[in-house]
Amino acid sequence: HLEQELRGAWDRGELRLVYQPVFRLHDHVLVGAEALLRWRHREQGVIAPSVFIDVAEQSGLIEVIGPQVMRAACGD
């Protein structure tokens, strides 16, 4: 069931990127950001990345979601 829901999650706007800053520890300089994918399901609420990424990898959906995430992150 989760796999089926994940198939349309990007198009429904349920998947989104959040960015976590990356700092160099010795001088506290911002050197980049890590893009993190989050899923807020319309009925189930927030679904943990450890759950939906595993489903995406096992089902092959990661081959579709990965490029979408890369395009969105590069666009941001």
Tab-separated table of N, CA and C in Angstrom, residues 2-64:
chain	number	residue	atom	x	y	z
A	2	LEU	N	1.907	1.267	0.822
A	2	LEU	CA	2.790	2.433	0.906
A	2	LEU	C	3.500	2.686	-0.422
A	3	GLU	N	3.863	1.613	-1.108
A	3	GLU	CA	4.499	1.760	-2.420
A	3	GLU	C	3.559	2.462	-3.393
A	4	GLN	N	2.308	2.064	-3.423
A	4	GLN	CA	1.328	2.699	-4.317
A	4	GLN	C	1.163	4.177	-3.979
A	5	GLU	N	1.098	4.497	-2.701
A	5	GLU	CA	0.957	5.881	-2.277
A	5	GLU	C	2.193	6.701	-2.651
A	6	LEU	N	3.353	6.095	-2.537
A	6	LEU	CA	4.594	6.785	-2.859
A	6	LEU	C	4.685	7.107	-4.345
A	7	ARG	N	4.069	6.282	-5.185
A	7	ARG	CA	4.120	6.496	-6.631
A	7	ARG	C	3.612	7.878	-7.053
A	8	GLY	N	2.604	8.383	-6.407
A	8	GLY	CA	2.056	9.683	-6.794
A	8	GLY	C	2.389	10.809	-5.837
A	9	ALA	N	3.201	10.532	-4.827
A	9	ALA	CA	3.461	11.520	-3.772
A	9	ALA	C	4.127	12.790	-4.304
A	10	TRP	N	5.062	12.658	-5.223
A	10	TRP	CA	5.745	13.848	-5.763
A	10	TRP	C	4.747	14.743	-6.502
A	11	ASP	N	3.933	14.132	-7.350
A	11	ASP	CA	2.968	14.896	-8.146
A	11	ASP	C	1.896	15.547	-7.279
A	12	ARG	N	1.567	14.929	-6.154
A	12	ARG	CA	0.577	15.500	-5.237
A	12	ARG	C	1.178	16.562	-4.322
A	13	GLY	N	2.476	16.782	-4.420
A	13	GLY	CA	3.126	17.776	-3.580
A	13	GLY	C	3.374	17.324	-2.151
A	14	GLU	N	3.338	16.014	-1.938
A	14	GLU	CA	3.540	15.491	-0.587
A	14	GLU	C	5.017	15.348	-0.228
A	15	LEU	N	5.865	15.208	-1.231
A	15	LEU	CA	7.307	15.114	-0.996
A	15	LEU	C	7.898	16.511	-1.111
A	16	ARG	N	8.816	16.826	-0.217
A	16	ARG	CA	9.458	18.134	-0.264
A	16	ARG	C	10.886	18.019	0.221
A	17	LEU	N	11.670	18.966	-0.182
A	17	LEU	CA	13.061	19.024	0.256
A	17	LEU	C	13.198	20.036	1.379
A	18	VAL	N	13.979	19.669	2.357
A	18	VAL	CA	14.409	20.610	3.390
A	18	VAL	C	15.927	20.595	3.357
A	19	TYR	N	16.517	21.680	3.784
A	19	TYR	CA	17.971	21.799	3.692
A	19	TYR	C	18.587	21.955	5.073
A	20	GLN	N	19.615	21.175	5.294
A	20	GLN	CA	20.351	21.212	6.556
A	20	GLN	C	21.722	21.821	6.277
A	21	PRO	N	22.062	22.893	6.968
A	21	PRO	CA	23.363	23.512	6.718
A	21	PRO	C	24.512	22.603	7.152
A	22	VAL	N	25.626	22.727	6.454
A	22	VAL	CA	26.843	21.993	6.786
A	22	VAL	C	27.913	23.025	7.131
A	23	PHE	N	28.410	22.947	8.359
A	23	PHE	CA	29.424	23.874	8.843
A	23	PHE	C	30.747	23.158	9.045
A	24	ARG	N	31.826	23.868	8.762
A	24	ARG	CA	33.155	23.395	9.090
A	24	ARG	C	33.357	23.640	10.585
A	25	LEU	N	33.721	22.615	11.316
A	25	LEU	CA	33.787	22.721	12.768
A	25	LEU	C	34.886	23.643	13.278
A	26	HIS	N	36.054	23.629	12.657
A	26	HIS	CA	37.163	24.387	13.244
A	26	HIS	C	37.004	25.906	13.153
A	27	ASP	N	36.232	26.396	12.187
A	27	ASP	CA	36.043	27.850	12.109
A	27	ASP	C	34.568	28.255	11.953
A	28	HIS	N	33.664	27.291	12.018
A	28	HIS	CA	32.212	27.547	11.975
A	28	HIS	C	31.747	28.242	10.698
A	29	VAL	N	32.406	27.942	9.593
A	29	VAL	CA	32.036	28.526	8.305
A	29	VAL	C	31.043	27.591	7.609
A	30	LEU	N	29.975	28.188	7.070
A	30	LEU	CA	29.006	27.431	6.290
A	30	LEU	C	29.666	27.018	4.979
A	31	VAL	N	29.712	25.722	4.723
A	31	VAL	CA	30.374	25.232	3.509
A	31	VAL	C	29.401	24.558	2.539
A	32	GLY	N	28.154	24.435	2.917
A	32	GLY	CA	27.196	23.806	2.020
A	32	GLY	C	25.902	23.492	2.737
A	33	ALA	N	25.101	22.671	2.079
A	33	ALA	CA	23.835	22.240	2.653
A	33	ALA	C	23.534	20.831	2.152
A	34	GLU	N	22.884	20.090	3.000
A	34	GLU	CA	22.456	18.739	2.653
A	34	GLU	C	20.965	18.792	2.360
A	35	ALA	N	20.562	18.262	1.211
A	35	ALA	CA	19.146	18.208	0.847
A	35	ALA	C	18.546	16.938	1.431
A	36	LEU	N	17.467	17.097	2.175
A	36	LEU	CA	16.799	15.971	2.825
A	36	LEU	C	15.373	15.875	2.311
A	37	LEU	N	14.957	14.695	1.928
A	37	LEU	CA	13.615	14.488	1.404
A	37	LEU	C	12.666	14.125	2.542
A	38	ARG	N	11.530	14.775	2.573
A	38	ARG	CA	10.509	14.525	3.589
A	38	ARG	C	9.175	14.222	2.907
A	39	TRP	N	8.386	13.362	3.550
A	39	TRP	CA	7.065	13.004	3.013
A	39	TRP	C	6.003	13.257	4.060
A	40	ARG	N	5.083	14.141	3.735
A	40	ARG	CA	3.910	14.362	4.571
A	40	ARG	C	2.717	13.799	3.807
A	41	HIS	N	2.316	12.599	4.177
A	41	HIS	CA	1.198	11.907	3.542
A	41	HIS	C	-0.105	12.600	3.921
A	42	ARG	N	-1.013	12.697	2.986
A	42	ARG	CA	-2.256	13.441	3.211
A	42	ARG	C	-3.132	12.836	4.299
A	43	GLU	N	-3.027	11.543	4.550
A	43	GLU	CA	-3.842	10.891	5.578
A	43	GLU	C	-3.012	10.405	6.766
A	44	GLN	N	-1.806	9.920	6.503
A	44	GLN	CA	-0.993	9.317	7.551
A	44	GLN	C	-0.033	10.292	8.227
A	45	GLY	N	0.056	11.503	7.703
A	45	GLY	CA	0.976	12.483	8.277
A	45	GLY	C	2.407	12.222	7.827
A	46	VAL	N	3.353	12.591	8.672
A	46	VAL	CA	4.765	12.460	8.334
A	46	VAL	C	5.171	10.992	8.340
A	47	ILE	N	5.796	10.569	7.257
A	47	ILE	CA	6.313	9.198	7.154
A	47	ILE	C	7.831	9.300	7.206
A	48	ALA	N	8.420	8.527	8.076
A	48	ALA	CA	9.866	8.588	8.304
A	48	ALA	C	10.640	8.237	7.035
A	49	PRO	N	11.718	8.985	6.773
A	49	PRO	CA	12.559	8.664	5.623
A	49	PRO	C	13.074	7.226	5.664
A	50	SER	N	13.357	6.711	6.844
A	50	SER	CA	13.843	5.334	6.950
A	50	SER	C	12.818	4.331	6.439
A	51	VAL	N	11.562	4.715	6.442
A	51	VAL	CA	10.495	3.850	5.930
A	51	VAL	C	10.327	4.041	4.429
A	52	PHE	N	10.090	5.291	3.994
A	52	PHE	CA	9.751	5.472	2.581
A	52	PHE	C	10.949	5.341	1.651
A	53	ILE	N	12.145	5.666	2.104
A	53	ILE	CA	13.322	5.476	1.241
A	53	ILE	C	13.549	3.984	1.027
A	54	ASP	N	13.350	3.191	2.064
A	54	ASP	CA	13.483	1.737	1.934
A	54	ASP	C	12.464	1.184	0.938
A	55	VAL	N	11.230	1.669	1.022
A	55	VAL	CA	10.186	1.245	0.075
A	55	VAL	C	10.582	1.658	-1.347
A	56	ALA	N	11.077	2.876	-1.497
A	56	ALA	CA	11.484	3.367	-2.821
A	56	ALA	C	12.616	2.521	-3.398
A	57	GLU	N	13.579	2.172	-2.569
A	57	GLU	CA	14.705	1.368	-3.048
A	57	GLU	C	14.264	-0.044	-3.417
A	58	GLN	N	13.458	-0.674	-2.583
A	58	GLN	CA	13.028	-2.050	-2.838
A	58	GLN	C	12.106	-2.157	-4.048
A	59	SER	N	11.333	-1.116	-4.316
A	59	SER	CA	10.363	-1.164	-5.414
A	59	SER	C	10.937	-0.635	-6.733
A	60	GLY	N	12.116	-0.034	-6.681
A	60	GLY	CA	12.679	0.575	-7.875
A	60	GLY	C	12.229	2.013	-8.105
A	61	LEU	N	11.350	2.528	-7.245
A	61	LEU	CA	10.884	3.905	-7.380
A	61	LEU	C	11.996	4.923	-7.159
A	62	ILE	N	13.060	4.512	-6.518
A	62	ILE	CA	14.179	5.416	-6.281
A	62	ILE	C	14.760	5.908	-7.612
A	63	GLU	N	14.607	5.101	-8.663
A	63	GLU	CA	15.096	5.480	-9.994
A	63	GLU	C	14.287	6.643	-10.578
A	64	VAL	N	13.076	6.822	-10.110
A	64	VAL	CA	12.222	7.932	-10.555
A	64	VAL	C	12.361	9.116	-9.602
